[in-house]
PDB file of C-alpha atoms in Angstrom:
ATOM      1  CA  MET A   1      57.260  38.292  12.313  1.00 46.00           C
ATOM      2  CA  GLN A   2      59.658  36.703   9.860  1.00 46.00           C
ATOM      3  CA  GLU A   3      60.824  33.111  10.275  1.00 51.00           C
ATOM      4  CA  ALA A   4      64.117  33.253  12.172  1.00 56.00           C
ATOM      5  CA  ALA A   5      66.262  30.645  10.410  1.00 61.00           C
ATOM      6  CA  VAL A   6      68.673  31.705   7.686  1.00 68.00           C
ATOM      7  CA  ARG A   7      70.319  29.204   5.375  1.00 65.00           C
ATOM      8  CA  ARG A   8      74.093  29.003   5.554  1.00 64.00           C
ATOM      9  CA  GLN A   9      74.675  26.972   2.401  1.00 54.00           C
ATOM     10  CA  ASN A  10      72.188  28.287  -0.158  1.00 54.00           C
ATOM     11  CA  GLY A  11      74.633  30.541  -2.024  1.00 55.00           C
ATOM     12  CA  VAL A  12      73.196  33.789  -0.639  1.00 67.00           C
ATOM     13  CA  ALA A  13      75.284  35.702   1.908  1.00 82.00           C
ATOM     14  CA  LEU A  14      73.858  35.672   5.437  1.00 87.00           C
ATOM     15  CA  TRP A  15      73.778  39.466   5.689  1.00 90.00           C
ATOM     16  CA  ARG A  16      71.797  39.627   2.448  1.00 85.00           C
ATOM     17  CA  GLN A  17      69.273  37.069   3.681  1.00 87.00           C
ATOM     18  CA  ILE A  18      68.848  39.047   6.901  1.00 90.00           C
ATOM     19  CA  ALA A  19      68.493  42.339   5.019  1.00 87.00           C
ATOM     20  CA  ASP A  20      65.764  40.725   2.910  1.00 84.00           C
ATOM     21  CA  ARG A  21      63.951  39.485   6.032  1.00 87.00           C
ATOM     22  CA  ILE A  22      64.127  42.888   7.726  1.00 89.00           C
ATOM     23  CA  ARG A  23      63.042  44.687   4.551  1.00 83.00           C
ATOM     24  CA  THR A  24      60.039  42.361   4.233  1.00 81.00           C
ATOM     25  CA  ALA A  25      59.183  42.806   7.912  1.00 85.00           C
ATOM     26  CA  ILE A  26      59.254  46.590   7.522  1.00 82.00           C
ATOM     27  CA  ALA A  27      57.015  46.394   4.450  1.00 75.00           C
ATOM     28  CA  GLY A  28      54.637  44.141   6.398  1.00 75.00           C
ATOM     29  CA  GLY A  29      54.394  46.592   9.284  1.00 79.00           C
ATOM     30  CA  ASP A  30      55.997  44.245  11.831  1.00 85.00           C
ATOM     31  CA  TYR A  31      57.842  47.121  13.537  1.00 85.00           C
ATOM     32  CA  ASP A  32      55.198  49.825  13.237  1.00 80.00           C
ATOM     33  CA  ASP A  33      54.616  49.972  17.011  1.00 81.00           C
ATOM     34  CA  THR A  34      58.136  51.234  17.664  1.00 85.00           C
ATOM     35  CA  GLY A  35      59.077  52.855  14.367  1.00 86.00           C
ATOM     36  CA  LYS A  36      62.465  51.191  14.488  1.00 89.00           C
ATOM     37  CA  VAL A  37      63.999  47.782  13.973  1.00 92.00           C
ATOM     38  CA  PRO A  38      64.961  45.670  17.016  1.00 93.00           C
ATOM     39  CA  PRO A  39      68.443  46.130  18.540  1.00 93.00           C
ATOM     40  CA  GLU A  40      71.385  44.377  16.896  1.00 93.00           C
ATOM     41  CA  MET A  41      71.736  41.874  19.765  1.00 93.00           C
ATOM     42  CA  MET A  42      68.082  40.893  19.477  1.00 93.00           C
ATOM     43  CA  LEU A  43      68.328  40.478  15.697  1.00 93.00           C
ATOM     44  CA  ALA A  44      71.538  38.474  16.056  1.00 92.00           C
ATOM     45  CA  ALA A  45      69.794  36.099  18.460  1.00 92.00           C
ATOM     46  CA  GLN A  46      66.694  35.910  16.247  1.00 91.00           C
ATOM     47  CA  PHE A  47      68.668  34.935  13.144  1.00 90.00           C
ATOM     48  CA  GLY A  48      71.383  32.924  14.891  1.00 90.00           C
ATOM     49  CA  VAL A  49      74.289  35.048  13.618  1.00 92.00           C
ATOM     50  CA  ASN A  50      76.831  37.448  15.103  1.00 92.00           C
ATOM     51  CA  ARG A  51      76.288  41.189  15.451  1.00 93.00           C
ATOM     52  CA  HIS A  52      78.734  41.968  12.635  1.00 94.00           C
ATOM     53  CA  THR A  53      76.496  40.112  10.172  1.00 93.00           C
ATOM     54  CA  VAL A  54      73.443  42.014  11.416  1.00 93.00           C
ATOM     55  CA  ARG A  55      75.376  45.274  11.189  1.00 93.00           C
ATOM     56  CA  SER A  56      76.223  44.534   7.523  1.00 92.00           C
ATOM     57  CA  ALA A  57      72.546  43.900   6.767  1.00 91.00           C
ATOM     58  CA  LEU A  58      71.479  47.151   8.442  1.00 92.00           C
ATOM     59  CA  ALA A  59      74.209  49.071   6.615  1.00 91.00           C
ATOM     60  CA  ALA A  60      72.862  47.804   3.285  1.00 85.00           C
ATOM     61  CA  LEU A  61      69.327  48.871   4.226  1.00 86.00           C
ATOM     62  CA  ALA A  62      70.659  52.269   5.284  1.00 85.00           C
ATOM     63  CA  GLN A  63      72.270  52.701   1.856  1.00 79.00           C
ATOM     64  CA  GLU A  64      68.876  51.999   0.297  1.00 74.00           C
ATOM     65  CA  GLY A  65      67.358  54.720   2.482  1.00 74.00           C
ATOM     66  CA  ILE A  66      65.084  52.270   4.320  1.00 82.00           C
ATOM     67  CA  VAL A  67      66.596  52.713   7.799  1.00 87.00           C
ATOM     68  CA  GLN A  68      68.853  55.176   9.598  1.00 88.00           C
ATOM     69  CA  ALA A  69      70.989  54.603  12.687  1.00 88.00           C
ATOM     70  CA  VAL A  70      70.589  57.452  15.188  1.00 87.00           C
ATOM     71  CA  GLN A  71      72.884  57.729  18.201  1.00 85.00           C
ATOM     72  CA  GLY A  72      70.989  56.945  21.373  1.00 84.00           C
ATOM     73  CA  ARG A  73      67.757  56.033  19.573  1.00 87.00           C
ATOM     74  CA  GLY A  74      68.598  52.885  17.613  1.00 88.00           C
ATOM     75  CA  THR A  75      67.895  52.113  13.955  1.00 91.00           C
ATOM     76  CA  LEU A  76      64.888  54.103  12.794  1.00 90.00           C
ATOM     77  CA  ILE A  77      62.649  53.156   9.898  1.00 86.00           C
ATOM     78  CA  LEU A  78      62.506  55.859   7.237  1.00 77.00           C
ATOM     79  CA  ARG A  79      59.041  56.031   5.759  1.00 61.00           C
ATOM     80  CA  LYS A  80      59.273  56.205   1.974  1.00 61.00           C
ATOM     81  CA  GLU A  81      55.931  56.268   0.224  1.00 65.00           C
ATOM     82  CA  ARG A  82      55.852  53.932  -2.746  1.00 75.00           C
ATOM     83  CA  LEU A  83      54.712  55.279  -6.077  1.00 83.00           C
ATOM     84  CA  ASN A  84      51.552  53.475  -7.116  1.00 85.00           C
ATOM     85  CA  PHE A  85      51.793  52.466 -10.769  1.00 85.00           C
ATOM     86  CA  PRO A  86      48.570  51.171 -12.356  1.00 85.00           C
ATOM     87  CA  ILE A  87      48.798  48.428 -14.972  1.00 87.00           C
ATOM     88  CA  SER A  88      45.846  48.343 -17.323  1.00 86.00           C
ATOM     89  CA  ARG A  89      44.955  48.134 -21.001  1.00 86.00           C
ATOM     90  CA  ARG A  90      46.151  51.720 -21.430  1.00 83.00           C
ATOM     91  CA  THR A  91      49.276  51.699 -19.286  1.00 82.00           C
ATOM     92  CA  ARG A  92      51.322  54.888 -19.636  1.00 83.00           C
ATOM     93  CA  PHE A  93      54.241  55.801 -17.364  1.00 79.00           C
ATOM     94  CA  SER A  94      53.633  59.556 -17.028  1.00 76.00           C
ATOM     95  CA  GLN A  95      49.866  59.207 -16.684  1.00 75.00           C
ATOM     96  CA  GLY A  96      50.292  56.332 -14.259  1.00 75.00           C
ATOM     97  CA  ILE A  97      52.571  58.313 -11.956  1.00 78.00           C
ATOM     98  CA  GLY A  98      50.299  61.340 -12.378  1.00 79.00           C
ATOM     99  CA  ASP A  99      50.538  63.896  -9.583  1.00 77.00           C
ATOM    100  CA  GLN A 100      52.477  61.544  -7.299  1.00 80.00           C
ATOM    101  CA  ALA A 101      55.626  63.249  -8.610  1.00 77.00           C
ATOM    102  CA  ARG A 102      56.219  66.853  -9.603  1.00 80.00           C
ATOM    103  CA  GLU A 103      58.959  66.014 -12.108  1.00 84.00           C
ATOM    104  CA  LYS A 104      58.959  63.048 -14.487  1.00 86.00           C
ATOM    105  CA  GLU A 105      61.895  62.327 -16.766  1.00 91.00           C
ATOM    106  CA  GLY A 106      62.730  59.703 -19.388  1.00 94.00           C
ATOM    107  CA  ILE A 107      66.398  59.309 -20.315  1.00 96.00           C
ATOM    108  CA  LEU A 108      67.760  57.409 -23.317  1.00 98.00           C
ATOM    109  CA  LEU A 109      70.866  55.549 -22.137  1.00 97.00           C
ATOM    110  CA  ALA A 110      71.653  53.726 -25.377  1.00 97.00           C
ATOM    111  CA  SER A 111      70.133  52.576 -28.658  1.00 98.00           C
ATOM    112  CA  SER A 112      71.092  49.954 -31.217  1.00 98.00           C
ATOM    113  CA  GLU A 113      69.771  47.648 -33.924  1.00 98.00           C
ATOM    114  CA  GLU A 114      69.823  43.878 -33.542  1.00 98.00           C
ATOM    115  CA  ALA A 115      68.333  40.743 -35.058  1.00 98.00           C
ATOM    116  CA  ALA A 116      65.273  39.228 -33.426  1.00 98.00           C
ATOM    117  CA  THR A 117      66.015  36.143 -31.353  1.00 98.00           C
ATOM    118  CA  VAL A 118      63.586  33.237 -31.311  1.00 98.00           C
ATOM    119  CA  ASP A 119      61.951  34.606 -28.143  1.00 98.00           C
ATOM    120  CA  LEU A 120      61.660  38.205 -29.374  1.00 98.00           C
ATOM    121  CA  ALA A 121      60.418  37.095 -32.792  1.00 98.00           C
ATOM    122  CA  ALA A 122      57.677  35.024 -31.156  1.00 98.00           C
ATOM    123  CA  ARG A 123      56.586  37.884 -28.884  1.00 98.00           C
ATOM    124  CA  LEU A 124      56.571  40.498 -31.656  1.00 98.00           C
ATOM    125  CA  LYS A 125      55.198  38.071 -34.278  1.00 98.00           C
ATOM    126  CA  LEU A 126      58.131  38.639 -36.618  1.00 98.00           C
ATOM    127  CA  PRO A 127      60.475  36.284 -38.483  1.00 98.00           C
ATOM    128  CA  VAL A 128      63.556  35.178 -36.571  1.00 98.00           C
ATOM    129  CA  GLY A 129      66.361  37.556 -37.519  1.00 98.00           C
ATOM    130  CA  ALA A 130      64.049  40.486 -38.318  1.00 98.00           C
ATOM    131  CA  ARG A 131      65.592  43.879 -37.576  1.00 98.00           C
ATOM    132  CA  LEU A 132      64.721  45.384 -34.193  1.00 98.00           C
ATOM    133  CA  ILE A 133      65.490  48.717 -32.603  1.00 98.00           C
ATOM    134  CA  ARG A 134      66.617  48.307 -29.004  1.00 98.00           C
ATOM    135  CA  LEU A 135      66.427  51.155 -26.478  1.00 98.00           C
ATOM    136  CA  GLU A 136      67.930  51.233 -22.986  1.00 98.00           C
ATOM    137  CA  THR A 137      66.045  53.811 -20.929  1.00 97.00           C
ATOM    138  CA  LEU A 138      65.888  55.166 -17.389  1.00 96.00           C
ATOM    139  CA  ARG A 139      62.820  56.776 -15.836  1.00 93.00           C
ATOM    140  CA  LYS A 140      62.962  59.193 -12.911  1.00 92.00           C
ATOM    141  CA  ALA A 141      60.285  60.719 -10.688  1.00 87.00           C
ATOM    142  CA  ASP A 142      61.323  63.818  -8.745  1.00 82.00           C
ATOM    143  CA  ARG A 143      64.906  62.998  -9.791  1.00 83.00           C
ATOM    144  CA  ARG A 144      64.706  59.574  -8.147  1.00 83.00           C
ATOM    145  CA  PRO A 145      65.303  56.577 -10.445  1.00 90.00           C
ATOM    146  CA  VAL A 146      62.146  54.461 -10.552  1.00 91.00           C
ATOM    147  CA  SER A 147      62.718  52.158 -13.539  1.00 93.00           C
ATOM    148  CA  ARG A 148      65.197  51.071 -16.138  1.00 96.00           C
ATOM    149  CA  ALA A 149      64.039  49.262 -19.226  1.00 97.00           C
ATOM    150  CA  THR A 150      65.193  47.412 -22.308  1.00 98.00           C
ATOM    151  CA  THR A 151      62.662  47.859 -25.116  1.00 98.00           C
ATOM    152  CA  TRP A 152      62.438  46.424 -28.620  1.00 98.00           C
ATOM    153  CA  PHE A 153      60.497  47.784 -31.631  1.00 98.00           C
ATOM    154  CA  PRO A 154      60.158  46.456 -35.203  1.00 98.00           C
ATOM    155  CA  ALA A 155      62.792  48.499 -37.062  1.00 98.00           C
ATOM    156  CA  ASP A 156      61.058  48.572 -40.432  1.00 96.00           C
ATOM    157  CA  ARG A 157      57.968  50.190 -38.929  1.00 97.00           C
ATOM    158  CA  PHE A 158      59.519  52.501 -36.345  1.00 98.00           C
ATOM    159  CA  ALA A 159      62.675  53.940 -37.874  1.00 96.00           C
ATOM    160  CA  GLY A 160      63.625  57.077 -35.986  1.00 97.00           C
ATOM    161  CA  ILE A 161      62.001  56.094 -32.695  1.00 98.00           C
ATOM    162  CA  ALA A 162      65.314  56.356 -30.818  1.00 98.00           C
ATOM    163  CA  ASP A 163      65.705  60.014 -31.821  1.00 98.00           C
ATOM    164  CA  ALA A 164      62.041  60.636 -31.034  1.00 98.00           C
ATOM    165  CA  TYR A 165      62.467  59.201 -27.534  1.00 97.00           C
ATOM    166  CA  GLN A 166      65.683  61.160 -27.039  1.00 97.00           C
ATOM    167  CA  ASP A 167      63.765  64.360 -27.812  1.00 97.00           C
ATOM    168  CA  SER A 168      60.633  63.632 -25.771  1.00 96.00           C
ATOM    169  CA  GLY A 169      61.577  61.215 -22.997  1.00 95.00           C
ATOM    170  CA  SER A 170      58.210  59.522 -23.595  1.00 94.00           C
ATOM    171  CA  ILE A 171      57.355  56.267 -25.387  1.00 96.00           C
ATOM    172  CA  THR A 172      53.862  57.589 -26.165  1.00 95.00           C
ATOM    173  CA  ALA A 173      55.237  60.800 -27.697  1.00 95.00           C
ATOM    174  CA  ALA A 174      57.923  58.858 -29.572  1.00 97.00           C
ATOM    175  CA  PHE A 175      55.307  56.525 -31.066  1.00 97.00           C
ATOM    176  CA  ALA A 176      53.217  59.522 -32.143  1.00 97.00           C
ATOM    177  CA  ALA A 177      56.266  61.121 -33.764  1.00 97.00           C
ATOM    178  CA  VAL A 178      56.855  58.053 -35.948  1.00 97.00           C
ATOM    179  CA  GLY A 179      53.226  57.587 -36.950  1.00 96.00           C
ATOM    180  CA  LEU A 180      51.497  55.548 -34.228  1.00 97.00           C
ATOM    181  CA  PRO A 181      48.950  57.716 -32.360  1.00 95.00           C
ATOM    182  CA  ASP A 182      47.622  55.003 -30.067  1.00 95.00           C
ATOM    183  CA  TYR A 183      48.492  51.597 -28.602  1.00 96.00           C
ATOM    184  CA  VAL A 184      47.306  49.323 -25.787  1.00 95.00           C
ATOM    185  CA  ARG A 185      48.800  46.809 -23.369  1.00 95.00           C
ATOM    186  CA  ALA A 186      48.305  43.214 -24.469  1.00 95.00           C
ATOM    187  CA  SER A 187      50.048  41.463 -21.562  1.00 94.00           C
ATOM    188  CA  THR A 188      52.206  42.074 -18.481  1.00 94.00           C
ATOM    189  CA  GLU A 189      54.236  39.490 -16.562  1.00 95.00           C
ATOM    190  CA  ILE A 190      55.626  40.473 -13.136  1.00 95.00           C
ATOM    191  CA  THR A 191      58.377  38.766 -11.140  1.00 96.00           C
ATOM    192  CA  ALA A 192      60.678  39.777  -8.257  1.00 93.00           C
ATOM    193  CA  VAL A 193      64.462  39.226  -8.183  1.00 93.00           C
ATOM    194  CA  HIS A 194      67.551  40.533  -6.450  1.00 90.00           C
ATOM    195  CA  ALA A 195      69.064  43.613  -8.078  1.00 90.00           C
ATOM    196  CA  ASP A 196      71.903  42.924 -10.499  1.00 91.00           C
ATOM    197  CA  ASN A 197      74.973  45.122 -10.968  1.00 91.00           C
ATOM    198  CA  ASP A 198      73.260  47.338 -13.553  1.00 91.00           C
ATOM    199  CA  ASP A 199      70.326  47.851 -11.166  1.00 91.00           C
ATOM    200  CA  LEU A 200      72.660  48.820  -8.333  1.00 88.00           C
ATOM    201  CA  SER A 201      74.235  51.496 -10.504  1.00 89.00           C
ATOM    202  CA  SER A 202      71.318  52.905 -12.504  1.00 92.00           C
ATOM    203  CA  LEU A 203      68.615  52.592  -9.824  1.00 90.00           C
ATOM    204  CA  GLU A 204      70.979  53.652  -7.012  1.00 85.00           C
ATOM    205  CA  LEU A 205      70.412  50.526  -4.915  1.00 82.00           C
ATOM    206  CA  SER A 206      72.580  48.536  -2.540  1.00 73.00           C
ATOM    207  CA  PRO A 207      73.444  44.821  -2.817  1.00 74.00           C
ATOM    208  CA  GLY A 208      70.536  42.655  -1.739  1.00 75.00           C
ATOM    209  CA  ALA A 209      67.840  45.068  -2.890  1.00 81.00           C
ATOM    210  CA  ILE A 210      64.765  43.592  -4.550  1.00 87.00           C
ATOM    211  CA  VAL A 211      63.519  44.737  -7.947  1.00 93.00           C
ATOM    212  CA  LEU A 212      60.177  44.068  -9.597  1.00 94.00           C
ATOM    213  CA  VAL A 213      60.581  42.963 -13.217  1.00 97.00           C
ATOM    214  CA  THR A 214      57.806  43.481 -15.751  1.00 96.00           C
ATOM    215  CA  ARG A 215      57.718  41.946 -19.208  1.00 97.00           C
ATOM    216  CA  ALA A 216      55.175  43.873 -21.218  1.00 96.00           C
ATOM    217  CA  LEU A 217      53.816  43.617 -24.748  1.00 97.00           C
ATOM    218  CA  ASN A 218      52.049  46.567 -26.390  1.00 97.00           C
ATOM    219  CA  VAL A 219      50.017  46.317 -29.590  1.00 97.00           C
ATOM    220  CA  ASP A 220      48.451  48.778 -32.014  1.00 97.00           C
ATOM    221  CA  PRO A 221      44.635  49.171 -32.319  1.00 96.00           C
ATOM    222  CA  ASP A 222      44.609  46.279 -34.817  1.00 97.00           C
ATOM    223  CA  GLY A 223      46.355  43.959 -32.348  1.00 97.00           C
ATOM    224  CA  VAL A 224      49.730  43.996 -34.124  1.00 98.00           C
ATOM    225  CA  PRO A 225      52.669  43.935 -31.647  1.00 98.00           C
ATOM    226  CA  VAL A 226      54.614  47.208 -31.629  1.00 98.00           C
ATOM    227  CA  GLN A 227      56.757  47.025 -28.479  1.00 98.00           C
ATOM    228  CA  TYR A 228      58.163  44.476 -26.068  1.00 98.00           C
ATOM    229  CA  ALA A 229      59.797  45.802 -22.904  1.00 97.00           C
ATOM    230  CA  VAL A 230      61.551  44.337 -19.887  1.00 98.00           C
ATOM    231  CA  SER A 231      61.477  46.927 -17.090  1.00 96.00           C
ATOM    232  CA  ARG A 232      62.975  46.833 -13.598  1.00 97.00           C
ATOM    233  CA  PHE A 233      61.574  48.819 -10.657  1.00 94.00           C
ATOM    234  CA  PRO A 234      62.944  49.170  -7.078  1.00 90.00           C
ATOM    235  CA  ALA A 235      60.502  47.205  -4.913  1.00 87.00           C
ATOM    236  CA  ASP A 236      60.767  49.718  -2.079  1.00 78.00           C
ATOM    237  CA  ALA A 237      59.885  52.627  -4.377  1.00 82.00           C
ATOM    238  CA  VAL A 238      57.121  51.288  -6.636  1.00 87.00           C
ATOM    239  CA  GLN A 239      54.026  49.155  -6.213  1.00 85.00           C
ATOM    240  CA  PHE A 240      51.686  47.949  -8.959  1.00 87.00           C
ATOM    241  CA  THR A 241      47.908  48.062  -9.058  1.00 86.00           C
ATOM    242  CA  ILE A 242      46.354  45.729 -11.618  1.00 86.00           C
ATOM    243  CA  GLU A 243      43.265  47.384 -13.099  1.00 79.00           C
ATOM    244  CA  SER A 244      40.651  45.442 -15.036  1.00 70.00           C
TER     245      SER A 244
END
């Protein structure tokens, strides 16, 4: 069971802290025996808050589709199977999701050119100020948003990749269309944060939701960096399996 105390002066709203605790407890199987979260009065006593605060937390979880209040039965836990997404040397979104989803879709939200910052230049092994193509993309599985990403490519090498992605909805297919038939994952960093305003909108989440953030570098067969991407996944919808 989760530690009861919530912090009243840490800059995070009480209802959000409680929603996080309940979400974590559900993920950990703390309420599996009953299939529902404890009553509001019990949660209020556990966390040392009033019922209105608990009600706000449960409302946020209901908007995420994690729980549902049913008259006469309490707040039920809605079982949502997470998509298992393997991360390996040959990470590919469509292949990784595989038959876990009937429909897979990649949507180009925006594209632009920009100069490489110090950080991007170091990651892509380019001079500071080198031209980059930036794509903003959204991935869906069975029409459910499962990731949004900001991706950078060396512009001199991959001119036309925005149009290629627009046509195919696939990074792998877009690379092939502009002359790169194969690539591999060089590194992946994973962190967890609260959803920001863009996440709430594009990933259809409620305030307080947790997203998993990956920072991934892909290279060509010669080890030359070809893509750096920062992707955000709803933590209640996706889990990662690290494969050696």
